[in-house]
Short mmCIF file of C-alpha atoms and ligand atoms in Angstrom, two decimals:
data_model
loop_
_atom_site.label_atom_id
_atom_site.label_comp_id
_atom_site.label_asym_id
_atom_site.label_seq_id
_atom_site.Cartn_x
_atom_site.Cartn_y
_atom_site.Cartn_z
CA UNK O 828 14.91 33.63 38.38
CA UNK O 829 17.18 32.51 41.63
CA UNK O 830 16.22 34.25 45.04
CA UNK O 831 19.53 35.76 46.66
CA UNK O 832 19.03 35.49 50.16
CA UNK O 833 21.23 38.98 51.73
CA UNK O 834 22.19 38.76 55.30
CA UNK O 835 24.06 40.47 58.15
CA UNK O 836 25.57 38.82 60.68
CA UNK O 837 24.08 37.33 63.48
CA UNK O 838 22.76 39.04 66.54
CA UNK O 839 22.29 41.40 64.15
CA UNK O 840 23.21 44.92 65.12
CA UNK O 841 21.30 47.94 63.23
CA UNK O 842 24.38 47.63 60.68
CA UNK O 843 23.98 44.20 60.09
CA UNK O 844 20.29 44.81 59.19
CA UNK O 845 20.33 48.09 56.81
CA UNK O 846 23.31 46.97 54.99
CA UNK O 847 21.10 43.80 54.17
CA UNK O 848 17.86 45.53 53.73
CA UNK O 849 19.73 48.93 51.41
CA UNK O 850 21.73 46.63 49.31
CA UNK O 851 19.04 43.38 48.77
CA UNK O 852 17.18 46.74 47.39
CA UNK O 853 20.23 48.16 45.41
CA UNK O 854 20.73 44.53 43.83
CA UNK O 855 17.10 44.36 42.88
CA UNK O 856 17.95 47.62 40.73
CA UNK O 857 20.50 46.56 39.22
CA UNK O 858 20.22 43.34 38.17
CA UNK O 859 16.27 42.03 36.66
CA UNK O 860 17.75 38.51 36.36
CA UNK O 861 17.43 37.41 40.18
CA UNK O 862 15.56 38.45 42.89
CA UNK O 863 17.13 39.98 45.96
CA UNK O 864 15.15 39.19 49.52
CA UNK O 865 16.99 40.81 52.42
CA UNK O 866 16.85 38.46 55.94
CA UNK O 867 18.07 38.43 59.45
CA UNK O 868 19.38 36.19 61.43
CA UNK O 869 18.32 37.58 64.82
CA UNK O 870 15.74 40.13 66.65
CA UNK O 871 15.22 43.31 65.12
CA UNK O 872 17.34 46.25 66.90
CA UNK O 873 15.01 48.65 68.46
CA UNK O 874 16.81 51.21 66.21
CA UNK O 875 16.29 49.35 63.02
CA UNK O 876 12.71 48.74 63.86
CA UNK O 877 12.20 52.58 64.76
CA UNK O 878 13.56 53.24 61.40
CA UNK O 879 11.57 51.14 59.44
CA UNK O 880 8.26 52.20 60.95
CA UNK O 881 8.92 56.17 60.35
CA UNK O 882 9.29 55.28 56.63
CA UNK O 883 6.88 52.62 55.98
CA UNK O 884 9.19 50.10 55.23
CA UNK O 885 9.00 46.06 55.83
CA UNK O 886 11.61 44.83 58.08
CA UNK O 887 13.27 42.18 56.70
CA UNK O 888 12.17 38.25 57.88
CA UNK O 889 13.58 36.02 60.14
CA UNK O 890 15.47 32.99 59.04
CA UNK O 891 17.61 30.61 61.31
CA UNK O 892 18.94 28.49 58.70
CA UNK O 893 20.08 28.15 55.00
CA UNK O 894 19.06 25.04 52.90
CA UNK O 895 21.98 23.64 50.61
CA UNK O 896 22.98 25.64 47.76
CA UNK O 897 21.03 28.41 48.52
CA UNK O 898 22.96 31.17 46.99
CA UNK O 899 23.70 34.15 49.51
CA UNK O 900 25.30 37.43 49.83
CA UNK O 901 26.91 38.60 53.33
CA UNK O 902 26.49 42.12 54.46
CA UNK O 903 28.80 43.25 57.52
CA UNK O 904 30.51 39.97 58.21
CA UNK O 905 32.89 37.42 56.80
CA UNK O 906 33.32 34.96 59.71
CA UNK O 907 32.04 31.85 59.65
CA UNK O 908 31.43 31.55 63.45
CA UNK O 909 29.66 34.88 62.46
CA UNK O 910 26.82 33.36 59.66
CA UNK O 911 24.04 31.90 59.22
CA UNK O 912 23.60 28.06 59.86
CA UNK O 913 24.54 25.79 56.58
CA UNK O 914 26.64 28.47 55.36
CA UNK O 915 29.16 25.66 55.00
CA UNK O 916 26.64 24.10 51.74
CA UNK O 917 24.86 27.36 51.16
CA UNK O 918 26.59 29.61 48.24
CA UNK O 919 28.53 32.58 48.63
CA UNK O 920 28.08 34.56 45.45
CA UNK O 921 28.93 38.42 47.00
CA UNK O 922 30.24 40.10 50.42
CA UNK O 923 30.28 43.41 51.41
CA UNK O 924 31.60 44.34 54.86
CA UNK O 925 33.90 46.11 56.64
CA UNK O 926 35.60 44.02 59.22
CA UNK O 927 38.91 41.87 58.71
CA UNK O 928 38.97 39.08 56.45
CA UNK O 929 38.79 35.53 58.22
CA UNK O 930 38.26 32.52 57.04
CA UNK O 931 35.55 32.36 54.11
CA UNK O 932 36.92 30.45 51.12
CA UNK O 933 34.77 30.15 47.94
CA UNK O 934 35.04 27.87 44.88
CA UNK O 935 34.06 30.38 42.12
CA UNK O 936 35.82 34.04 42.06
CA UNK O 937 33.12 36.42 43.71
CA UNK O 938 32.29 40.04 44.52
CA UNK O 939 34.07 40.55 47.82
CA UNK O 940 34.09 44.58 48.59
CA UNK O 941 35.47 45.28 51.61
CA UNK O 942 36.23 48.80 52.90
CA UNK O 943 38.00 50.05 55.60
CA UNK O 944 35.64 52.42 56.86
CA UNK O 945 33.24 53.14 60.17
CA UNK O 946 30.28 50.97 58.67
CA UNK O 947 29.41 48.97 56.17
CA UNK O 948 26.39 51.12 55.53
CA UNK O 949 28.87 53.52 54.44
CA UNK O 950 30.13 51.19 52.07
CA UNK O 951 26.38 50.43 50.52
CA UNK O 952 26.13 54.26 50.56
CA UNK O 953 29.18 54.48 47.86
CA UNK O 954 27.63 51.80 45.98
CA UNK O 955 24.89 53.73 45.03
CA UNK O 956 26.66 55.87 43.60
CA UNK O 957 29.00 53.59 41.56
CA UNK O 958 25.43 52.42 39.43
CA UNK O 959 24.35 55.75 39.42
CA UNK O 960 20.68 55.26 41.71
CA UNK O 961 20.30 58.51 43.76
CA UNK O 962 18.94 58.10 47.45
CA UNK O 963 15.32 58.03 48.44
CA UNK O 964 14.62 59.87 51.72
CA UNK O 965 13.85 56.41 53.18
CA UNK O 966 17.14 54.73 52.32
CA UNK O 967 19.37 57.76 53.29
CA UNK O 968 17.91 57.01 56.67
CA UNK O 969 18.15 53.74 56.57
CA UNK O 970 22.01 54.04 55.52
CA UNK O 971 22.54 56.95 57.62
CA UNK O 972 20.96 55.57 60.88
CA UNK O 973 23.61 52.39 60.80
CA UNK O 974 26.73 54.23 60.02
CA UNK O 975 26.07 56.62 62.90
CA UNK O 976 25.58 53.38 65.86
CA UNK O 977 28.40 51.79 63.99
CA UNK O 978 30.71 55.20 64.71
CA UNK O 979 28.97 56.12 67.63
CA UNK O 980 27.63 59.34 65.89
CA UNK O 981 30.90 59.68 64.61
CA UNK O 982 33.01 59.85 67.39
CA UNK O 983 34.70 56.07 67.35
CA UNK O 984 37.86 55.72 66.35
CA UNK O 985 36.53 53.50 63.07
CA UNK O 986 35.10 56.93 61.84
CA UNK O 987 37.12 57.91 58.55
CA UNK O 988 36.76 61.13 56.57
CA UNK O 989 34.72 59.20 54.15
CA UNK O 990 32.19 58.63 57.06
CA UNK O 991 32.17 62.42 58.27
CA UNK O 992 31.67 63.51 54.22
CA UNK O 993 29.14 60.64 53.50
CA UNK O 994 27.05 61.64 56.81
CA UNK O 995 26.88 65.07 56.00
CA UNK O 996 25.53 64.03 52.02
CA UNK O 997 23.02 61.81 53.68
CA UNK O 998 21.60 64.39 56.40
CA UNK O 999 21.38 66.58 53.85
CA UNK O 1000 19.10 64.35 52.12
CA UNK O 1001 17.14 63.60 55.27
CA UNK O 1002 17.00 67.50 56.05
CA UNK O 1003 18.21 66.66 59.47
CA UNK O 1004 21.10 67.69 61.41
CA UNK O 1005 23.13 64.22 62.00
CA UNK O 1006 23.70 64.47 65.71
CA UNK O 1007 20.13 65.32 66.64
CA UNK O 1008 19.44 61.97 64.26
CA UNK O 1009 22.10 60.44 66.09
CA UNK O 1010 21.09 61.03 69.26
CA UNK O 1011 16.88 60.09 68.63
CA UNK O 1012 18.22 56.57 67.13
CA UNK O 1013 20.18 56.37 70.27
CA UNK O 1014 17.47 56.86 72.36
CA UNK O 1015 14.84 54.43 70.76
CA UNK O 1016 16.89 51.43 72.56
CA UNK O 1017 15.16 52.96 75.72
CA UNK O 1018 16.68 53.47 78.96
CA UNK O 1019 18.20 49.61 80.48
CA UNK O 1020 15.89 49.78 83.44
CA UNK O 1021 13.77 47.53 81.35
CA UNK O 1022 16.54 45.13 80.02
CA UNK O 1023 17.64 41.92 81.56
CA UNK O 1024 20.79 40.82 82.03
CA UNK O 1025 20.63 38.45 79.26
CA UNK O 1026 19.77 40.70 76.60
CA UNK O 1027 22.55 43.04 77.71
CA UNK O 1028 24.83 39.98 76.87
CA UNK O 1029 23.23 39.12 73.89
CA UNK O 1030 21.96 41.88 72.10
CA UNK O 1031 25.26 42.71 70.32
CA UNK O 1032 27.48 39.51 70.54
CA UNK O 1033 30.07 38.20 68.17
CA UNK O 1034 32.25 35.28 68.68
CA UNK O 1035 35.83 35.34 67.11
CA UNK O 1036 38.92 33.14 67.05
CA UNK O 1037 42.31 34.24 67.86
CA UNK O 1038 45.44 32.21 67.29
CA UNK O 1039 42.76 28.89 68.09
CA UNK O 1040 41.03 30.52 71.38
CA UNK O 1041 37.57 30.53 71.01
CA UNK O 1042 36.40 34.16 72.66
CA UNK O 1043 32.95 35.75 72.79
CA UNK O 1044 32.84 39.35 73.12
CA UNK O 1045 29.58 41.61 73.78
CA UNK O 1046 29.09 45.28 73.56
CA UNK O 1047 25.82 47.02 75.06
CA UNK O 1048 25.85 50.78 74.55
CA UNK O 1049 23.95 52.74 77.08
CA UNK O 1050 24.12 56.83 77.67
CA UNK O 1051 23.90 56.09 81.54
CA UNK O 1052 26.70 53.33 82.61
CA UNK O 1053 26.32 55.00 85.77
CA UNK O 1054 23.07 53.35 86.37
CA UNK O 1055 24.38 49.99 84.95
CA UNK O 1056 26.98 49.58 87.58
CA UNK O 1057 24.67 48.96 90.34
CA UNK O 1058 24.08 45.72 88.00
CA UNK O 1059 27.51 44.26 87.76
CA UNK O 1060 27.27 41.41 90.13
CA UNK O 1061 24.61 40.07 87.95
CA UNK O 1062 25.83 41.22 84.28
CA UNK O 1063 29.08 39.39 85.84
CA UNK O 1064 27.05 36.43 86.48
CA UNK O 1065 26.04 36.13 82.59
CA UNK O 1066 29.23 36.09 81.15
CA UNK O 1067 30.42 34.15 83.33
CA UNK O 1068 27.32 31.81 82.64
CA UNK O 1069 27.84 31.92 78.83
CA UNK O 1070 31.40 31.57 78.72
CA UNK O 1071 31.03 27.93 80.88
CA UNK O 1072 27.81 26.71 79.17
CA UNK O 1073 29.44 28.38 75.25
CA UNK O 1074 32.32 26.37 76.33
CA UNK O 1075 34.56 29.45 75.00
CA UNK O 1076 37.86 29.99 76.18
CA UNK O 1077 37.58 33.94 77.13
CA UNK O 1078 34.17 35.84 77.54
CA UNK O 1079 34.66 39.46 77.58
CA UNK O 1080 31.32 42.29 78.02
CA UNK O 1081 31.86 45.98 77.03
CA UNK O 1082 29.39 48.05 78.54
CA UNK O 1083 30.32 50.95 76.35
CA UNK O 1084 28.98 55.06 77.47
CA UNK O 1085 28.74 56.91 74.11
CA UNK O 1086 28.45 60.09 76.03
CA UNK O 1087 31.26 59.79 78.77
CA UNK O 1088 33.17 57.66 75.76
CA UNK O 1089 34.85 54.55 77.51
CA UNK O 1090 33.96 51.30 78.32
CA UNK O 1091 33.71 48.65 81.47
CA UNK O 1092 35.51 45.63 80.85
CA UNK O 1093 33.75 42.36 82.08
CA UNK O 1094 35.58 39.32 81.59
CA UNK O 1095 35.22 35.65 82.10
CA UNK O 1096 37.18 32.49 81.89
CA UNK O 1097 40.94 32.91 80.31
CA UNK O 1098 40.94 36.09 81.83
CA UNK O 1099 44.96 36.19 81.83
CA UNK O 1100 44.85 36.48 78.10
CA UNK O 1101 43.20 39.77 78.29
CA UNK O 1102 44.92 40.94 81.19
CA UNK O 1103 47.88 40.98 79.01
CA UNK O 1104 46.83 42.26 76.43
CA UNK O 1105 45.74 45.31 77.68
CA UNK O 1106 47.92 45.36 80.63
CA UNK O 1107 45.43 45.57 82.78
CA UNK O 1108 43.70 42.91 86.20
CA UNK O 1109 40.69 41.94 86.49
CA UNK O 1110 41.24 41.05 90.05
CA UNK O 1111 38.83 43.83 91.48
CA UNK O 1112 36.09 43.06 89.08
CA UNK O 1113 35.49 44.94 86.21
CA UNK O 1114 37.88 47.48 84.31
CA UNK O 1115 36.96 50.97 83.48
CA UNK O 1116 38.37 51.78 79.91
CA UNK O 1117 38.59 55.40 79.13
CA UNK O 1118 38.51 56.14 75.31
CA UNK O 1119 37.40 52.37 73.90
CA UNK O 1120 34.10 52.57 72.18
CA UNK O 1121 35.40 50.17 69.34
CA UNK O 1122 35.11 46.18 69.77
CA UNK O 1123 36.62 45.91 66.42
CA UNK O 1124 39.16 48.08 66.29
CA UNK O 1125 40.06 49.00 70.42
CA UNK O 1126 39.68 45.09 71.44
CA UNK O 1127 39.36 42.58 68.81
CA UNK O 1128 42.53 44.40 66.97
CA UNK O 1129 44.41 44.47 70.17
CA UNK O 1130 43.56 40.48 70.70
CA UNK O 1131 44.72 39.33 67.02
CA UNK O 1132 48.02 41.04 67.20
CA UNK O 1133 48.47 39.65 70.86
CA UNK O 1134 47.55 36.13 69.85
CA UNK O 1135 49.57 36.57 67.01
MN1 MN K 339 29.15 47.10 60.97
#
């Protein structure tokens, strides 16, 4: 009997972790001839641990590395830049995600299902029902939890109809109305009093690579940018500090108001490539961006095709 470690990506976002903990669990199941141990490769999201602890459920461990030929399955990602360390010599026997495909090649055909939908929770969500296993109380939250931070309670632009009908099967289950869910997992991050300006950097960061620039970008949602602003000399100074000592070509921070929907733009380093892209100068400091609550597909999209 092999143990499949399943993993989201890291700096795990609540996503990241319920896709891996929901379909380690599916898997196990499913299939009697392996065992199925859900990890993470970063801190546990405030969210994900609120989660957890309402249904009595054991977050999944911490790991930092994978030994060689340790056979794993990746949940929400397929970057490289975006895995676990030794994923080069680890084993990549299934991936289910939601983002673009990159640059993951594989020797053996695999199980690579990748939807284009708000979350990959969503996708998990489907998958119980393809083997037929109905959802406990405790998954449906777990599932329904990620898909509404990864479509900002539905009202990001990745939200497809197959979100809206899926979060309206799985509050049913729940017995809860889905904003009022929506809106208490919001709310467990806390207000950002609290929250230096290094976690606001970190806490949701993914590193990408268009056309051969290396660029970081962050996204911190917060229901009171407001109160960030007064904080932008010294949110500045982080990116500004990881892009130099990341050695990455761009460094780009979306503070992101789910309630006012739109975004501040903090960049760093190749700033001109961004500029561009969006048509927009970051000569004054940061840029307000009405409407973009997506990093994947209001920024990242928009940087592909421009590197392109
Ligand atoms: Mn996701």
């Amino acid at each position: 009997m092999a143990q499949i470690l399943v993993m989201g990506h890291l700096n795990p976002d609540n996503d990241a972790i319920m896709s891996a903990y929901t379909f380690a669990q599916l898997k196990n199941m499913t299939d009697s001839e392996n065992e199925y141990k859900a990890v993470r490769l970063g801190p546990l999201p405030a969210e994900s641990a609120m989660i957890f602890e309402e249904n009595g459920l054991t977050p999944p461990e911490l790991i930092d590395h994978v030994e060689e030929g340790q056979k794993v399955i990746l949940t929400d990602h397929n970057e490289l830049g975006q895995a676990v360390k030794g994923i080069e010599n680890a084993e990549v026997i299934e991936v289910i995600d939601h983002h673009r495909i990159a640059d993951l090649s594989t020797a053996a055909p695999i199980t690579f299902i990748n939807m284009p939908w708000g979350s990959t929770c969503t996708v998990v969500a489907h998958l119980y029902d393809y083997y037929g296993i109905a959802l406990d109380k405790a998954t449906a939250s777990c599932l329904l939890s990620a898909m509404l931070t990864d479509t900002v309670i539905l009202k990001s632009p990745t939200a497809t109809d197959i979100d809206r009908k899926t979060v309206e099967k799985l509050a049913g289950i729940i017995g809860e109305d889905y904003t009022k869910f929506g809106m208490r997992v919001f709310k467990s991050r806390g207000g950002d009093d609290d929250v230096t300006a290094e976690e606001i950097c970190t806490r949701d960061s993914k590193e990408f690579n268009f056309g051969g620039k290396k660029v970081w970008i962050a996204q911190y949602e917060t229901i009171d940018l407001e109160g960030l602003r007064a904080r932008t000399a010294e949110i500045t100074g982080e990116v500004q500090k990881i892009q130099k000592e990341k050695g990455y070509d761009a460094a780009l921070m979306l503070l992101t108001d789910i309630l006012v929907e739109g975004s501040d733009f903090i960049a760093a380093g190749d700033v001109a490539f961004i500029e561009d892209a969006f048509g927009i100068s970051f000569a004054e400091g940061p840029v307000w961006m009405p409407g973009v609550l997506s990093r994947k597909k209001q920024v990242a999209a928009k940087l592909i095709e421009y590197a392109g």
